[in-house]
Tab-separated table of C-alpha atoms and ligand atoms in Angstrom:
chain	number	residue	atom	x	y	z
A	718	MET	CA	-1.143	12.677	19.333
A	719	ARG	CA	-4.107	12.500	21.028
A	720	LYS	CA	-6.240	10.077	18.686
A	721	LYS	CA	-9.871	11.365	16.973
A	722	ASN	CA	-12.285	10.108	19.890
A	723	PHE	CA	-15.873	9.409	18.940
A	724	PHE	CA	-17.143	6.653	21.477
A	725	ALA	CA	-20.286	6.486	23.326
A	726	GLY	CA	-19.242	6.444	27.206
A	727	PRO	CA	-16.869	6.546	28.675
A	728	SER	CA	-15.835	8.806	25.809
A	729	VAL	CA	-14.258	12.411	25.248
A	730	LEU	CA	-12.828	14.596	28.389
A	731	PRO	CA	-11.233	17.548	27.936
A	732	VAL	CA	-7.552	17.516	27.459
A	733	GLU	CA	-7.124	20.084	30.203
A	734	VAL	CA	-9.120	18.023	32.612
A	735	LEU	CA	-6.553	14.982	32.023
A	736	GLU	CA	-4.003	17.716	32.339
A	737	ARG	CA	-5.491	18.684	35.935
A	738	LEU	CA	-5.849	15.194	37.222
A	739	SER	CA	-2.550	13.729	36.141
A	740	GLU	CA	-0.527	16.773	37.827
A	741	GLU	CA	-3.252	16.573	41.600
A	742	ILE	CA	-2.769	12.725	41.669
A	743	VAL	CA	-0.085	12.591	44.052
A	744	ASP	CA	-0.929	15.647	45.975
A	745	TYR	CA	-3.720	17.759	46.023
A	746	HIS	CA	-3.166	21.195	46.275
A	747	GLY	CA	-0.227	20.781	48.696
A	748	GLN	CA	-1.871	18.690	51.088
A	749	GLY	CA	0.580	16.000	50.625
A	750	LEU	CA	-1.967	13.057	49.953
A	751	SER	CA	-4.260	12.218	46.817
A	752	MET	CA	-7.662	13.161	46.508
A	753	ILE	CA	-7.580	9.914	45.784
A	754	GLU	CA	-6.516	8.427	49.351
A	755	ALA	CA	-8.399	10.954	51.082
A	756	SER	CA	-11.948	10.178	53.836
A	757	HIS	CA	-14.863	11.308	52.090
A	758	ARG	CA	-16.129	12.131	55.607
A	759	GLY	CA	-12.550	14.049	55.370
A	760	GLY	CA	-12.826	18.417	55.427
A	761	MET	CA	-10.881	17.803	51.928
A	762	PHE	CA	-12.581	15.629	50.192
A	763	GLU	CA	-16.044	17.314	51.490
A	764	GLU	CA	-14.742	20.594	50.785
A	765	MET	CA	-14.344	19.409	46.999
A	766	TYR	CA	-17.581	18.492	46.424
A	767	ASP	CA	-19.657	21.654	47.742
A	768	GLU	CA	-17.863	23.102	45.719
A	769	CYS	CA	-18.457	20.455	42.612
A	770	LEU	CA	-21.837	20.142	43.230
A	771	ALA	CA	-22.537	24.276	43.307
A	772	LEU	CA	-20.993	24.433	39.816
A	773	PHE	CA	-23.052	22.363	38.887
A	774	ARG	CA	-26.359	23.730	40.124
A	775	GLU	CA	-24.664	27.672	39.024
A	776	LEU	CA	-24.574	26.288	35.139
A	777	LEU	CA	-28.091	24.484	34.986
A	778	GLY	CA	-29.518	27.568	36.866
A	779	ILE	CA	-31.040	24.520	39.246
A	780	THR	CA	-32.892	26.084	42.510
A	781	ASP	CA	-32.979	25.498	45.808
A	782	ASP	CA	-36.056	23.573	46.161
A	783	TYR	CA	-33.915	20.900	44.220
A	784	ASP	CA	-31.593	17.699	45.123
A	785	VAL	CA	-28.166	17.046	43.411
A	786	TYR	CA	-25.803	14.806	44.777
A	787	PHE	CA	-23.885	11.407	43.001
A	788	LEU	CA	-25.095	8.035	44.223
A	789	GLY	CA	-22.642	5.066	42.092
A	790	GLY	CA	-23.923	1.639	40.469
A	791	GLY	CA	-24.370	3.728	37.514
A	792	ALA	CA	-27.538	4.311	35.352
A	793	THR	CA	-28.783	1.233	35.045
A	794	LEU	CA	-29.356	1.523	39.309
A	795	GLN	CA	-31.708	4.416	38.818
A	796	PHE	CA	-34.096	1.931	36.270
A	797	THR	CA	-34.444	0.344	39.610
A	798	MET	CA	-34.604	3.026	41.700
A	799	ILE	CA	-37.809	4.843	40.262
A	800	PRO	CA	-40.065	2.433	40.599
A	801	VAL	CA	-39.080	1.088	44.411
A	802	ASN	CA	-39.592	4.646	45.236
A	803	PHE	CA	-42.525	5.672	43.685
A	804	LEU	CA	-44.770	3.091	42.134
A	805	ARG	CA	-47.427	2.612	44.809
A	806	GLU	CA	-49.412	0.318	45.040
A	807	GLY	CA	-52.721	1.245	43.357
A	808	THR	CA	-51.085	3.955	40.724
A	809	VAL	CA	-49.243	3.000	37.457
A	810	ALA	CA	-46.022	4.649	35.311
A	811	ASP	CA	-46.269	6.106	32.195
A	812	TYR	CA	-43.235	4.979	30.299
A	813	ALA	CA	-41.327	5.951	26.997
A	814	LYS	CA	-40.294	3.279	24.691
A	815	THR	CA	-38.087	4.926	22.136
A	816	GLY	CA	-34.386	2.702	22.164
A	817	THR	CA	-32.156	0.401	24.337
A	818	TRP	CA	-32.221	2.569	27.482
A	819	SER	CA	-35.721	3.805	28.022
A	820	ASN	CA	-37.120	-0.119	26.786
A	821	LYS	CA	-34.528	-0.867	29.590
A	822	ALA	CA	-35.754	1.356	32.414
A	823	THR	CA	-39.235	-0.266	31.054
A	824	SER	CA	-38.478	-3.892	31.298
A	825	ASP	CA	-37.048	-3.021	35.615
A	826	ALA	CA	-40.209	-1.275	36.832
A	827	GLN	CA	-42.652	-4.417	35.041
A	828	LYS	CA	-41.077	-5.897	37.312
A	829	LEU	CA	-41.494	-4.659	40.172
A	830	GLY	CA	-45.426	-2.569	39.127
A	831	LYS	CA	-47.875	-1.368	36.715
A	832	VAL	CA	-46.432	0.537	34.105
A	833	ASN	CA	-49.022	1.524	31.241
A	834	VAL	CA	-45.885	2.748	28.199
A	835	PHE	CA	-47.470	5.191	26.248
A	836	TYR	CA	-46.114	4.942	23.702
A	837	ASP	CA	-43.535	2.054	21.645
A	838	GLY	CA	-41.454	3.081	18.674
A	839	LYS	CA	-40.925	-0.352	17.567
A	840	ASP	CA	-42.888	-0.147	14.957
A	841	ASN	CA	-40.638	2.979	13.123
A	842	ASN	CA	-37.706	1.004	14.593
A	843	TYR	CA	-36.720	3.121	17.013
A	844	THR	CA	-35.977	5.764	14.782
A	845	SER	CA	-38.691	8.109	15.543
A	846	LEU	CA	-40.823	10.070	18.659
A	847	PRO	CA	-44.453	11.001	19.589
A	848	ASP	CA	-45.710	13.747	19.555
A	849	VAL	CA	-44.993	15.964	23.037
A	850	GLU	CA	-48.084	18.058	22.416
A	851	LYS	CA	-51.222	14.757	22.970
A	852	ILE	CA	-49.074	13.442	25.662
A	853	VAL	CA	-51.113	13.331	28.513
A	854	PRO	CA	-50.565	10.793	31.823
A	855	SER	CA	-52.763	7.738	33.399
A	856	ALA	CA	-55.767	9.380	36.328
A	857	ASN	CA	-53.273	7.759	38.249
A	858	SER	CA	-50.236	8.707	36.983
A	859	ALA	CA	-47.597	8.276	39.881
A	860	TYR	CA	-44.497	9.090	37.573
A	861	VAL	CA	-44.018	9.830	33.403
A	862	TYR	CA	-40.586	8.295	32.109
A	863	LEU	CA	-38.230	9.143	29.912
A	864	CYS	CA	-35.210	8.705	27.993
A	865	ALA	CA	-33.718	12.382	27.412
A	866	ASN	CA	-31.512	10.965	24.150
A	867	GLU	CA	-30.659	7.007	23.375
A	868	THR	CA	-27.119	6.953	23.009
A	869	ILE	CA	-27.255	3.962	20.165
A	870	GLY	CA	-30.439	4.967	18.160
A	871	GLY	CA	-29.054	8.873	18.059
A	872	ILE	CA	-32.103	9.733	18.893
A	873	GLU	CA	-33.448	12.757	21.279
A	874	TRP	CA	-36.544	14.932	22.454
A	875	LYS	CA	-36.422	18.640	21.770
A	876	SER	CA	-39.078	19.657	23.917
A	877	PHE	CA	-41.076	17.511	26.557
A	878	PRO	CA	-45.006	16.678	27.538
A	879	ASP	CA	-46.840	18.811	30.105
A	880	THR	CA	-46.917	16.285	32.996
A	881	GLY	CA	-49.188	18.727	34.875
A	882	ASP	CA	-49.211	17.309	38.462
A	883	VAL	CA	-47.603	14.295	37.504
A	884	PRO	CA	-43.715	14.308	37.823
A	885	LEU	CA	-42.033	13.557	35.152
A	886	ILE	CA	-38.903	11.662	35.524
A	887	ALA	CA	-36.012	11.823	32.863
A	888	ASP	CA	-32.640	9.799	32.564
A	889	MET	CA	-30.147	12.557	30.932
A	890	SER	CA	-27.131	10.381	30.260
A	891	SER	CA	-25.670	11.447	27.011
A	892	ASP	CA	-27.039	14.367	26.890
A	893	ILE	CA	-26.554	16.381	30.702
A	894	PHE	CA	-24.506	19.910	29.511
A	895	SER	CA	-25.037	19.548	26.117
A	896	ARG	CA	-27.940	22.095	26.491
A	897	PRO	CA	-30.100	24.862	28.635
A	898	VAL	CA	-32.725	22.703	30.185
A	899	ASP	CA	-35.935	24.008	31.875
A	900	VAL	CA	-35.320	21.186	35.582
A	901	LYS	CA	-38.297	23.316	36.517
A	902	LYS	CA	-40.727	20.472	34.223
A	903	PHE	CA	-38.941	18.043	36.329
A	904	GLY	CA	-39.430	15.732	39.128
A	905	MET	CA	-36.047	14.118	38.308
A	906	ILE	CA	-33.829	14.309	36.179
A	907	TYR	CA	-30.689	11.252	36.730
A	908	GLY	CA	-27.941	9.901	34.009
A	909	GLY	CA	-24.757	8.589	34.730
A	910	VAL	CA	-21.711	10.623	34.384
A	911	GLN	CA	-19.311	8.870	31.691
A	912	LYS	CA	-20.015	11.146	28.574
A	913	ASN	CA	-20.516	14.723	28.681
A	914	LEU	CA	-19.093	15.288	32.745
A	915	GLY	CA	-16.677	12.980	33.896
A	916	PRO	CA	-14.825	9.209	33.920
A	917	ALA	CA	-17.969	6.727	34.296
A	918	GLY	CA	-18.478	5.771	38.151
A	919	ALA	CA	-20.962	8.138	39.792
A	920	THR	CA	-24.795	8.988	38.687
A	921	PHE	CA	-26.205	12.460	39.301
A	922	ILE	CA	-30.006	12.611	40.756
A	923	ILE	CA	-31.443	16.342	40.631
A	924	MET	CA	-34.755	15.521	41.765
A	925	ARG	CA	-37.199	17.824	43.383
A	926	LYS	CA	-37.532	17.722	47.357
A	927	ASP	CA	-41.748	16.789	47.322
A	928	MET	CA	-40.930	14.049	45.575
A	929	LEU	CA	-39.602	12.982	48.670
A	930	SER	CA	-43.280	12.641	50.044
A	931	ARG	CA	-44.890	10.698	47.565
A	932	ARG	CA	-42.267	7.230	46.903
A	933	ASN	CA	-42.813	4.245	49.392
A	934	GLU	CA	-42.990	3.372	53.149
A	935	ASN	CA	-39.601	1.139	54.578
A	936	LEU	CA	-37.740	0.720	51.786
A	937	THR	CA	-34.244	-0.745	52.600
A	938	ALA	CA	-31.379	1.992	53.552
A	939	TYR	CA	-29.534	2.447	49.073
A	940	MET	CA	-32.537	2.090	47.331
A	941	ASP	CA	-34.279	5.434	49.351
A	942	TYR	CA	-33.950	8.729	47.988
A	943	ALA	CA	-34.646	10.406	51.183
A	944	LEU	CA	-31.786	8.415	52.735
A	945	HIS	CA	-29.841	10.166	49.764
A	946	SER	CA	-31.345	13.332	50.154
A	947	LYS	CA	-30.048	13.643	53.453
A	948	ASP	CA	-26.806	13.103	52.436
A	949	LYS	CA	-26.371	15.051	49.457
A	950	GLY	CA	-25.527	11.133	48.721
A	951	LEU	CA	-22.899	10.893	50.867
A	952	TYR	CA	-24.307	7.311	53.079
A	953	ASN	CA	-22.021	5.211	51.877
A	954	THR	CA	-18.301	5.827	50.010
A	955	PRO	CA	-19.085	8.042	47.095
A	956	PRO	CA	-17.209	7.323	43.499
A	957	VAL	CA	-14.624	9.695	44.451
A	958	PHE	CA	-11.985	10.183	42.026
A	959	SER	CA	-15.565	10.457	38.822
A	960	ILE	CA	-16.886	12.852	41.337
A	961	TRP	CA	-13.708	15.109	41.500
A	962	ALA	CA	-13.566	15.308	37.568
A	963	VAL	CA	-16.813	15.627	37.202
A	964	LYS	CA	-15.547	18.409	39.146
A	965	LEU	CA	-13.290	19.239	36.853
A	966	VAL	CA	-15.220	19.160	33.744
A	967	LEU	CA	-17.269	21.871	35.322
A	968	GLU	CA	-15.173	23.567	35.837
A	969	TRP	CA	-14.143	23.427	32.392
A	970	ILE	CA	-17.999	23.708	30.553
A	971	LYS	CA	-17.846	27.809	32.904
A	972	LYS	CA	-14.669	28.376	31.149
A	973	ASN	CA	-15.861	27.629	27.827
A	974	GLY	CA	-19.416	29.254	27.731
A	975	GLY	CA	-21.286	27.416	30.373
A	976	VAL	CA	-24.267	25.236	28.571
A	977	GLU	CA	-25.385	27.935	26.471
A	978	GLY	CA	-22.091	27.145	25.419
A	979	MET	CA	-21.788	23.704	25.108
A	980	ASP	CA	-25.204	24.235	23.000
A	981	LYS	CA	-24.011	26.214	20.183
A	982	ARG	CA	-21.233	23.499	20.297
A	983	ALA	CA	-23.094	21.020	19.202
A	984	GLU	CA	-24.699	23.058	17.403
A	985	GLU	CA	-21.624	23.696	14.869
A	986	LYS	CA	-20.179	19.870	15.157
A	987	SER	CA	-23.325	18.129	14.481
A	988	SER	CA	-23.936	19.991	11.782
A	989	LEU	CA	-21.070	19.474	10.134
A	990	ILE	CA	-21.760	15.501	9.910
A	991	TYR	CA	-25.745	16.030	9.363
A	992	SER	CA	-25.278	18.185	6.067
A	993	VAL	CA	-22.760	15.918	4.150
A	994	LEU	CA	-25.412	12.694	5.555
A	995	ASP	CA	-28.039	15.272	4.568
A	996	SER	CA	-26.599	15.574	0.431
A	997	SER	CA	-25.357	12.878	0.226
A	998	SER	CA	-26.881	9.692	-1.612
A	999	PHE	CA	-24.155	7.231	-0.010
A	1000	TYR	CA	-24.765	7.943	3.388
A	1001	ARG	CA	-27.816	8.149	4.702
A	1002	SER	CA	-29.577	8.531	8.292
A	1003	PRO	CA	-32.134	6.371	10.022
A	1004	VAL	CA	-33.721	9.120	11.862
A	1005	ASP	CA	-36.456	10.990	12.071
A	1006	LYS	CA	-34.948	14.379	11.248
A	1007	ARG	CA	-36.958	16.298	13.354
A	1008	TYR	CA	-35.537	14.347	16.958
A	1009	ARG	CA	-32.252	13.693	15.154
A	1010	SER	CA	-29.119	13.624	18.111
A	1011	ARG	CA	-26.632	16.133	18.260
A	1012	MET	CA	-24.558	13.629	20.968
A	1013	ASN	CA	-25.061	10.694	18.524
A	1014	ILE	CA	-24.865	10.609	15.182
A	1015	VAL	CA	-26.554	7.117	13.759
A	1016	PHE	CA	-25.656	6.514	9.923
A	1017	ARG	CA	-25.345	3.901	6.926
A	1018	LEU	CA	-23.155	3.103	3.539
A	1019	PRO	CA	-25.179	1.095	1.116
A	1020	SER	CA	-23.080	-1.915	2.470
A	1021	GLU	CA	-21.468	-3.784	5.409
A	1022	GLU	CA	-19.301	-4.348	3.671
A	1023	LEU	CA	-18.316	-0.707	2.800
A	1024	GLU	CA	-18.728	0.140	6.788
A	1025	LYS	CA	-16.418	-2.481	8.187
A	1026	LYS	CA	-14.059	-1.001	5.371
A	1027	PHE	CA	-15.306	2.667	6.313
A	1028	ILE	CA	-13.957	1.945	10.176
A	1029	SER	CA	-11.042	0.500	9.933
A	1030	GLU	CA	-9.246	3.141	7.338
A	1031	SER	CA	-11.136	5.173	9.809
A	1032	GLN	CA	-9.106	3.674	12.439
A	1033	LYS	CA	-5.729	4.292	10.541
A	1034	GLU	CA	-6.366	8.160	10.228
A	1035	GLY	CA	-6.833	7.857	13.874
A	1036	MET	CA	-10.724	8.204	14.397
A	1037	LEU	CA	-11.871	5.876	17.196
A	1038	GLY	CA	-15.352	4.618	18.722
A	1039	LEU	CA	-17.024	4.920	15.210
A	1040	LYS	CA	-18.658	1.567	15.153
A	1041	GLY	CA	-22.484	1.624	15.955
A	1042	HIS	CA	-23.629	-0.758	18.667
A	1043	ARG	CA	-23.650	-4.166	18.291
A	1044	SER	CA	-27.974	-4.130	18.863
A	1045	VAL	CA	-28.639	-1.813	15.686
A	1046	GLY	CA	-25.623	-1.748	13.272
A	1047	GLY	CA	-24.070	1.177	10.880
A	1048	LEU	CA	-22.321	4.140	12.003
A	1049	ARG	CA	-22.328	6.139	14.748
A	1050	ALA	CA	-20.149	9.386	15.540
A	1051	SER	CA	-21.072	10.544	18.990
A	1052	LEU	CA	-19.740	14.658	19.661
A	1053	TYR	CA	-19.651	14.648	23.388
A	1054	ASN	CA	-18.697	18.921	24.805
A	1055	ALA	CA	-15.211	17.803	24.825
A	1056	LEU	CA	-14.740	16.735	21.383
A	1057	PRO	CA	-13.149	19.819	19.625
A	1058	TYR	CA	-14.843	20.793	16.611
A	1059	GLU	CA	-11.223	20.531	14.439
A	1060	ASP	CA	-12.072	16.370	15.525
A	1061	VAL	CA	-14.944	16.930	13.744
A	1062	VAL	CA	-13.415	18.986	10.622
A	1063	ALA	CA	-11.542	15.882	10.389
A	1064	LEU	CA	-14.672	12.823	10.464
A	1065	ARG	CA	-16.058	15.036	7.795
A	1066	ASP	CA	-13.408	15.637	5.273
A	1067	PHE	CA	-12.622	11.807	5.706
A	1068	MET	CA	-16.348	11.457	5.720
A	1069	LEU	CA	-16.938	13.822	1.653
A	1070	GLU	CA	-13.840	11.450	1.117
A	1071	PHE	CA	-13.896	7.884	1.538
A	1072	GLU	CA	-16.861	8.708	-0.063
A	1073	LYS	CA	-16.058	10.012	-3.578
A	1074	ARG	CA	-13.002	6.993	-3.970
A	1075	ASN	CA	-16.524	4.209	-3.042
A	1076	SER	CA	-19.388	5.277	-4.761
B	1759	PMP	N1	-28.969	5.456	29.832
B	1759	PMP	C1	-28.444	5.667	28.897
B	1759	PMP	C2	-29.243	7.078	27.834
B	1759	PMP	C3	-26.645	5.301	28.501
B	1759	PMP	O1	-26.348	5.837	27.125
B	1759	PMP	C4	-26.587	4.671	29.788
B	1759	PMP	C5	-25.035	3.531	29.006
B	1759	PMP	N2	-24.521	4.068	27.756
B	1759	PMP	C6	-27.580	3.961	30.417
B	1759	PMP	C7	-28.573	4.602	30.519
B	1759	PMP	C8	-26.700	3.067	31.873
B	1759	PMP	O2	-25.949	3.624	32.195
B	1759	PMP	P1	-24.475	2.514	33.676
B	1759	PMP	O3	-23.836	1.883	32.168
B	1759	PMP	O4	-23.717	4.331	33.511
B	1759	PMP	O5	-25.283	1.444	34.382
C-alpha cells in the first residue's frame, strides 16, 4: 500500500512513472543498457533529452525566442548565477522578500552587487504579498526578482507585475506546471524539478534569448548562461536520471490534460482542504486569503501539543510529510500534481474527524 505523500520536496511522483522507470531501468527500449549507463554524448540520451525539452516547450507554450534546458546544482545555484550574470556595475536588482526562498536569493545577490528590496513581508511574518499594480522597477534596474510560490510559507503570487523593458525573473520551483503561465512576461523562469516534475537533480531554465546580451563578461564557464544556452545544458554531465524521469512525468501531465488539467486538479484538491480551514475555528490558516498557495497549504491547530498529536496520528493513517518546516512550525500539506485526489479526500476526512475528537 502506497503512503499518502504530503512531503514538500522531494515529493510524490505519479505511480505510472515509477513503474515505467522500474520496467526500463535495466534495459532501455531493448538497447541492452540502461539510460543511466549511457554516455550523455550518445544518441540514446540526446534523443530522449530532445524529446523531453520539446514536450516541456509544448506543454508550457514556450516560443523559439526562449532557451529551455536543465542544469545541476539545484535551484539554489541560481540564487548566485542570476546576479553573477545580470547584476552589472551601475545597475541595481529589484527583489521581493516574501519568505524563505526569496530571502535566500536576496541575501546571495546582496553579496554580489547592489540590491533594492522593493517589498519585505517581515512585518506580516511573510503571510502576504505586494500589490502587483504598484510594483515599479528602479530606474537602472537590471531585473526584478520574485519567488512565485513560497514552499515553506505557503503563499503564491496569483498575478505578476508588468515590468516593461526590465526583465522579470521568477523562481517557480514549487508551482511550475500547476497552472498556465504567460512565459512572455518573463526574462527567465527557473526551478528545481523535485516537486511537480521529477526526482531531485535537475533544475529547469527557461530564458529569453536576448537576456544573454545583458550579462557580465568574462564569467567562469559553469556560471555563464551563454555557454549553457549554446550546449542546451550539456556543457558538463547532466543529471541524467532526473531528466529521464522528468520526461516521463511530462508525458503523464500531457495524458492528464496538460497544464490546464493540472490547474483544475490543483483547484479541486486545495479547495478540499481550504474549505475545512474556512469553516473551522479549530484549524487556522495564517496566510492572506488572496495569496493562499494551492501547492503548499500551511495551517495551525489550537496548540503545539495538538499539532504533535495530529502529526503522529496522521502518520499512523499512512499520511506522511504533514509537519510544517522547522522554521515556521505548524502543519503543511503539499498537494503537488502527482498527489491523487483520493489522498486529499483522506486528509480532509482525517482533519474533520480529528477536530471532532479534540475540540
Ligand atoms: N526555491 C524554492 C521555491 C524551493 O522550494 C526550494 C527547495 N525547496 C529551492 C528554491 C531550493 O531548491 P534546491 O534544494 O533544489 O536548491
